[in-house]
Coordinates of C-alpha atoms and ligand atoms in Angstrom, one line a residue:
M9 CA 0.0 0.0 0.0
Y10 CA 1.1 3.5 -0.8
V11 CA 0.4 5.4 2.4
S12 CA 1.2 8.7 4.1
T13 CA 4.4 9.0 6.0
K14 CA 2.5 10.5 8.9
E15 CA 0.4 7.3 9.3
I16 CA 3.6 5.2 9.4
L17 CA 5.5 7.5 11.8
N18 CA 2.6 8.2 14.2
K19 CA 2.1 4.4 14.7
A20 CA 5.9 4.0 15.2
S21 CA 5.9 6.8 17.8
K22 CA 3.0 5.3 19.7
E23 CA 4.6 1.9 19.8
F24 CA 8.2 2.9 20.3
Y25 CA 9.9 1.6 17.3
A26 CA 11.6 3.3 14.3
V27 CA 11.1 2.9 10.5
P28 CA 14.1 3.1 8.3
A29 CA 14.0 5.6 5.4
F30 CA 16.2 4.4 2.6
N31 CA 17.6 6.7 0.0
I32 CA 17.4 5.5 -3.6
N33 CA 18.5 6.7 -7.0
N34 CA 17.4 3.8 -9.2
L35 CA 15.3 0.8 -9.7
E36 CA 17.7 -1.8 -8.4
F37 CA 17.9 -0.4 -4.8
L38 CA 14.2 0.1 -4.7
M39 CA 13.5 -3.6 -5.8
K40 CA 15.6 -4.9 -2.9
I41 CA 14.3 -2.5 -0.3
I42 CA 10.8 -3.6 -1.1
E43 CA 11.7 -7.3 -1.2
G44 CA 13.4 -7.0 2.2
A45 CA 10.5 -5.1 3.8
V46 CA 8.0 -7.6 2.4
E47 CA 10.0 -10.5 3.9
K48 CA 10.2 -8.7 7.2
N49 CA 6.5 -7.7 7.0
A50 CA 7.5 -4.2 7.9
P51 CA 6.5 -0.6 6.9
V52 CA 9.2 1.2 5.0
I53 CA 10.0 4.7 3.8
I54 CA 11.7 5.4 0.5
E55 CA 13.4 8.7 0.1
T56 CA 15.0 10.6 -2.7
S57 CA 17.4 13.6 -2.4
E58 CA 17.2 16.6 -4.7
G59 CA 20.3 15.1 -6.4
A60 CA 18.4 11.8 -6.9
I61 CA 15.5 13.6 -8.6
K62 CA 17.8 15.6 -10.8
Y63 CA 19.7 12.4 -11.7
A64 CA 16.5 10.4 -12.5
G65 CA 15.0 13.2 -14.5
N66 CA 18.3 13.9 -16.3
G67 CA 18.0 17.5 -15.2
D68 CA 14.2 17.7 -15.4
I69 CA 13.1 18.0 -11.8
Y70 CA 9.4 17.4 -12.5
R71 CA 10.1 14.4 -14.6
G72 CA 12.5 13.0 -12.0
A73 CA 9.9 13.4 -9.3
R74 CA 7.1 11.8 -11.4
L75 CA 9.3 8.8 -12.3
F76 CA 10.0 8.1 -8.6
V77 CA 6.3 8.3 -7.7
K78 CA 5.3 6.0 -10.5
M79 CA 8.0 3.5 -9.7
V80 CA 7.4 3.5 -5.9
R81 CA 3.6 3.4 -6.4
E82 CA 3.8 0.5 -8.8
F83 CA 5.7 -1.6 -6.2
A84 CA 3.6 -0.3 -3.2
E85 CA 0.3 -1.1 -4.8
T86 CA 1.2 -4.7 -5.4
V87 CA 2.4 -5.6 -1.9
N88 CA 0.7 -5.7 1.5
I89 CA 3.0 -3.5 3.6
P90 CA 2.8 0.3 4.1
I91 CA 5.2 2.2 1.9
A92 CA 5.7 6.0 1.7
L93 CA 7.8 8.2 -0.6
H94 CA 9.6 11.1 1.0
L95 CA 11.6 14.1 -0.3
D96 CA 14.9 14.1 1.6
H97 CA 16.6 17.5 2.4
G98 CA 14.4 19.7 0.3
K99 CA 16.3 23.0 0.1
H100 CA 14.9 24.6 -3.0
M101 CA 11.2 25.4 -3.5
E102 CA 11.2 23.9 -7.1
F103 CA 12.0 20.4 -5.6
I104 CA 9.4 20.7 -2.9
A105 CA 6.8 21.9 -5.5
A106 CA 7.8 19.0 -7.9
A107 CA 7.5 16.4 -5.1
I108 CA 4.1 17.7 -3.9
R109 CA 2.8 17.9 -7.4
A110 CA 4.1 14.5 -8.4
G111 CA 2.4 12.8 -5.4
Y112 CA 5.2 12.2 -2.8
S113 CA 3.8 11.2 0.6
S114 CA 5.8 13.8 2.5
V115 CA 8.6 16.4 2.0
M116 CA 11.5 17.6 4.1
I117 CA 12.2 21.3 4.2
D118 CA 15.8 21.6 5.3
A119 CA 16.5 25.3 6.2
S120 CA 18.7 24.2 9.1
H121 CA 21.6 26.2 7.6
E122 CA 19.6 29.4 8.2
P123 CA 19.4 31.2 11.6
F124 CA 16.6 29.9 13.9
K125 CA 14.1 32.6 13.0
E126 CA 14.6 32.2 9.3
N127 CA 14.4 28.4 9.5
L128 CA 11.1 28.8 11.4
K129 CA 9.7 31.2 8.9
I130 CA 10.6 29.1 5.9
T131 CA 9.4 25.9 7.5
K132 CA 6.1 27.5 8.5
E133 CA 5.5 28.5 4.8
V134 CA 6.2 25.0 3.5
V135 CA 4.0 23.4 6.2
K136 CA 1.1 25.7 5.2
W137 CA 1.6 24.8 1.6
A138 CA 2.2 21.1 1.9
H139 CA -0.7 20.6 4.4
A140 CA -3.0 22.2 1.9
S141 CA -2.2 19.2 -0.3
G142 CA -2.5 16.7 2.5
I143 CA 1.3 16.1 2.6
S144 CA 3.2 15.9 5.8
V145 CA 6.5 17.8 6.5
E146 CA 9.8 17.1 8.2
A147 CA 12.1 19.9 9.2
E148 CA 15.6 20.0 10.8
L149 CA 17.0 22.0 13.7
G150 CA 20.7 22.3 14.4
Q151 CA 23.3 21.3 11.9
L152 CA 25.0 18.1 11.0
A153 CA 28.7 17.9 10.4
G154 CA 30.1 16.2 7.3
I155 CA 29.9 16.9 3.7
E156 CA 27.6 15.1 1.2
D157 CA 26.6 16.6 -2.1
N158 CA 24.6 19.7 -1.2
V159 CA 24.3 18.8 2.4
S160 CA 27.2 20.3 4.3
A161 CA 28.1 22.0 7.5
E162 CA 31.5 23.2 8.9
K163 CA 30.9 21.9 12.4
N164 CA 28.2 20.5 14.6
V165 CA 25.7 22.9 16.0
L166 CA 23.4 20.7 18.2
I167 CA 19.7 21.3 18.6
D168 CA 18.5 23.5 21.5
P169 CA 15.5 21.7 23.0
E170 CA 13.7 24.9 24.2
E171 CA 14.0 26.2 20.6
A172 CA 12.6 22.9 19.3
K173 CA 9.5 23.4 21.4
I174 CA 8.8 26.8 20.0
F175 CA 9.7 25.7 16.5
V176 CA 7.3 22.8 16.5
E177 CA 4.5 24.8 18.0
E178 CA 4.8 27.7 15.6
T179 CA 5.4 25.8 12.4
G180 CA 3.0 22.9 12.9
V181 CA 5.7 20.6 11.4
D182 CA 4.9 16.9 11.6
F183 CA 8.4 15.4 12.2
L184 CA 11.6 16.9 13.4
A185 CA 15.2 16.0 12.7
P186 CA 17.3 17.1 15.7
A187 CA 21.1 17.5 15.3
I188 CA 22.5 15.4 18.1
G189 CA 26.0 14.6 16.8
T190 CA 25.6 12.5 13.7
S191 CA 26.8 13.5 10.3
H192 CA 26.2 12.3 6.7
G193 CA 28.5 9.9 4.8
A194 CA 31.0 7.2 5.7
F195 CA 33.3 9.2 8.0
K196 CA 31.3 10.2 11.0
F197 CA 33.6 9.9 13.9
K198 CA 37.3 10.0 14.5
G199 CA 37.1 7.8 17.6
E200 CA 34.1 6.4 19.4
A201 CA 30.6 7.5 18.3
K202 CA 29.4 10.4 20.5
L203 CA 25.7 11.3 20.5
D204 CA 23.9 13.6 22.8
F205 CA 21.2 11.4 24.3
E206 CA 20.1 13.8 27.0
R207 CA 19.4 16.5 24.4
L208 CA 17.4 14.0 22.3
K209 CA 15.3 13.0 25.4
R210 CA 14.5 16.7 26.1
V211 CA 13.5 17.3 22.5
K212 CA 11.1 14.4 22.6
E213 CA 9.6 15.5 26.0
L214 CA 9.1 19.1 24.8
T215 CA 7.8 18.4 21.3
G216 CA 6.1 14.9 21.5
I217 CA 6.2 14.4 17.7
P218 CA 8.0 11.7 15.7
L219 CA 11.8 12.5 15.5
V220 CA 14.2 11.7 12.7
L221 CA 17.8 10.6 12.9
H222 CA 19.9 11.7 9.9
G223 CA 23.4 10.5 9.2
A224 CA 22.4 7.2 10.9
S225 CA 24.3 4.7 8.8
S226 CA 26.3 2.2 10.8
V227 CA 28.9 1.6 8.1
P228 CA 29.1 -2.1 8.7
E229 CA 32.6 -3.5 8.9
K230 CA 31.6 -6.5 6.9
Y231 CA 31.0 -4.6 3.7
V232 CA 33.8 -2.0 4.3
K233 CA 36.3 -4.9 4.6
L234 CA 34.9 -6.7 1.6
A235 CA 35.0 -3.6 -0.6
E236 CA 38.6 -3.0 0.5
E237 CA 39.5 -6.6 -0.3
F238 CA 38.5 -5.7 -3.8
E239 CA 40.5 -2.5 -4.0
A240 CA 38.2 0.1 -2.5
N241 CA 39.8 2.8 -0.4
L242 CA 37.6 3.5 2.6
G243 CA 40.2 4.0 5.3
G244 CA 38.8 5.6 8.4
A245 CA 35.2 4.9 7.6
K246 CA 33.0 4.9 10.8
G247 CA 29.3 4.9 11.4
V248 CA 26.8 4.9 14.3
P249 CA 26.7 1.4 15.9
A250 CA 23.3 -0.3 15.9
E251 CA 23.3 -0.3 19.8
E252 CA 23.6 3.5 19.8
I253 CA 20.8 3.8 17.3
K254 CA 18.6 1.5 19.4
K255 CA 19.2 3.9 22.4
C256 CA 18.0 6.8 20.2
V257 CA 14.9 4.8 19.3
K258 CA 14.1 4.3 23.0
L259 CA 14.4 8.1 23.5
G260 CA 12.0 9.0 20.6
I261 CA 13.6 8.5 17.2
N262 CA 11.0 7.0 14.8
K263 CA 12.6 7.5 11.4
V264 CA 16.2 6.5 10.7
N265 CA 17.7 7.8 7.5
T266 CA 20.1 5.4 5.7
D267 CA 21.9 6.0 2.5
T268 CA 25.6 5.3 3.0
D269 CA 25.1 1.7 4.2
L270 CA 23.3 0.8 1.1
R271 CA 26.0 2.4 -1.1
I272 CA 28.8 0.6 0.7
A273 CA 27.0 -2.8 0.6
F274 CA 26.3 -2.4 -3.1
V275 CA 29.8 -1.3 -4.1
A276 CA 31.3 -4.2 -2.1
G277 CA 29.2 -6.7 -4.1
L278 CA 29.8 -4.9 -7.3
R279 CA 33.6 -4.8 -6.9
K280 CA 33.7 -8.4 -5.8
H281 CA 31.6 -9.6 -8.7
L282 CA 33.5 -7.7 -11.4
K283 CA 36.9 -8.8 -10.1
E284 CA 35.8 -12.4 -9.9
N285 CA 34.0 -12.4 -13.2
P286 CA 36.2 -10.4 -15.6
K287 CA 34.2 -11.7 -18.6
E288 CA 30.9 -10.4 -17.2
F289 CA 29.2 -7.4 -18.9
D290 CA 25.5 -8.0 -18.3
P291 CA 24.4 -5.5 -15.7
R292 CA 21.6 -7.8 -14.6
K293 CA 24.3 -10.2 -13.5
Y294 CA 27.0 -7.9 -12.2
F295 CA 24.5 -5.9 -10.1
K296 CA 23.1 -9.0 -8.5
E297 CA 25.6 -9.5 -5.7
G298 CA 25.5 -5.8 -4.7
M299 CA 21.7 -5.9 -4.8
N300 CA 21.7 -8.9 -2.5
F301 CA 23.9 -7.1 0.0
V302 CA 21.5 -4.1 -0.1
K303 CA 18.7 -6.4 0.8
E304 CA 20.8 -7.8 3.7
V305 CA 21.3 -4.3 5.1
V306 CA 17.6 -3.4 4.7
M307 CA 16.5 -6.6 6.6
D308 CA 19.0 -6.1 9.3
R309 CA 17.9 -2.5 9.9
L310 CA 14.2 -3.3 9.9
E311 CA 14.9 -5.9 12.5
F312 CA 17.0 -3.9 15.0
L313 CA 14.9 -0.8 14.7
G314 CA 11.8 -2.8 15.7
A315 CA 9.9 -2.3 12.4
A316 CA 9.8 -6.0 11.5
G317 CA 6.3 -7.4 11.9
K318 CA 4.7 -4.0 12.2
A319 CA 3.2 -3.8 8.7
Ligands
13P26 O1 20.7 11.3 6.6 C1 20.8 10.6 5.5 C2 19.9 11.0 4.4 O2 19.1 12.1 4.8 C3 21.7 9.5 5.3 O3 22.7 9.4 6.2 P1 23.9 8.4 6.0 O4 24.9 9.1 5.2 O5 24.5 8.1 7.4 O6 23.4 7.1 5.4
G3H27 O1 21.5 13.2 3.2 C1 21.9 13.0 2.1 C2 21.7 11.8 1.4 O2 22.7 10.8 1.7 C3 21.6 12.0 -0.1 O3 22.8 12.3 -0.7 P1 22.9 12.8 -2.2 O4 22.5 14.3 -2.1 O5 24.3 12.5 -2.6 O6 21.9 12.1 -3.0
ZN28 ZN1 20.3 19.2 7.0
ZN29 ZN1 20.1 13.5 6.0

């Protein structure tokens, strides 16, 4: 079923589990995410960045957004689990408009790089606009470190829980992504992972809405090692361990954004397959191993986040 993100996340918030939101750019990852979620009988959120939409539309934003809606709906309508499609890190109004018009289930307005008041003002506008079309909205407060495509910040600026309360009340936003120390990409921490759990707890107490953890990939050693065995250079890669994410879920995280783990799993399988099969040139064959690793990551996350069996 193609459903609203709000329906999925309100249930998760009430029952204290989290639903992974997986970033996709193509058909292959989508196929495996759905397959994994069906096998786990779990709800799942598919998300696309602005970059993904541009890529799929070959520069035509409206076309890219329509393609993703058609693709996701086609899968969603033929299976018995709740599936939603979300715009990740919407920073430009054209992308938000394209997603709303194409039929996304929800959008993110990410004005977290702006000063608090400006972020609030922009978010409030988008909420008004999206809600008029029955679409729910995610916003972000504080900033994540790390650099990834158009998502970047020099240093961590963690969320202020008191500001979060005002922000949620005044904007009417449906979900909030609090910056609590994670960052995007494969290189999140120099040493141990350090997250601000106290801050997260306060934000949940003061806002009460479903919260979103960005930069939540775990960067599993299994796939990093395998990719490196086949000539990848991922030295220093480090993610958020599953145990830390589970603590976040206990404190009120209900949506866990995951992109990097799928990318690393896929590239590990792709590198391995190509190296071991130098005569192979059929993409349906040389993508297969990577796709199966993507499915493994998906199923593992659905399980430890508590979404398995919640469809
Ligand atoms: O936050 C994300 C997408 O919005 C993805 O984070 P990762 O890079 O940790 O997978
Ligand atoms: O949060 C960012 C996501 O990982 C998407 O990255 P992207 O802009 O490279 O598609
Ligand atoms: Zn952001
Ligand atoms: Zn993110």
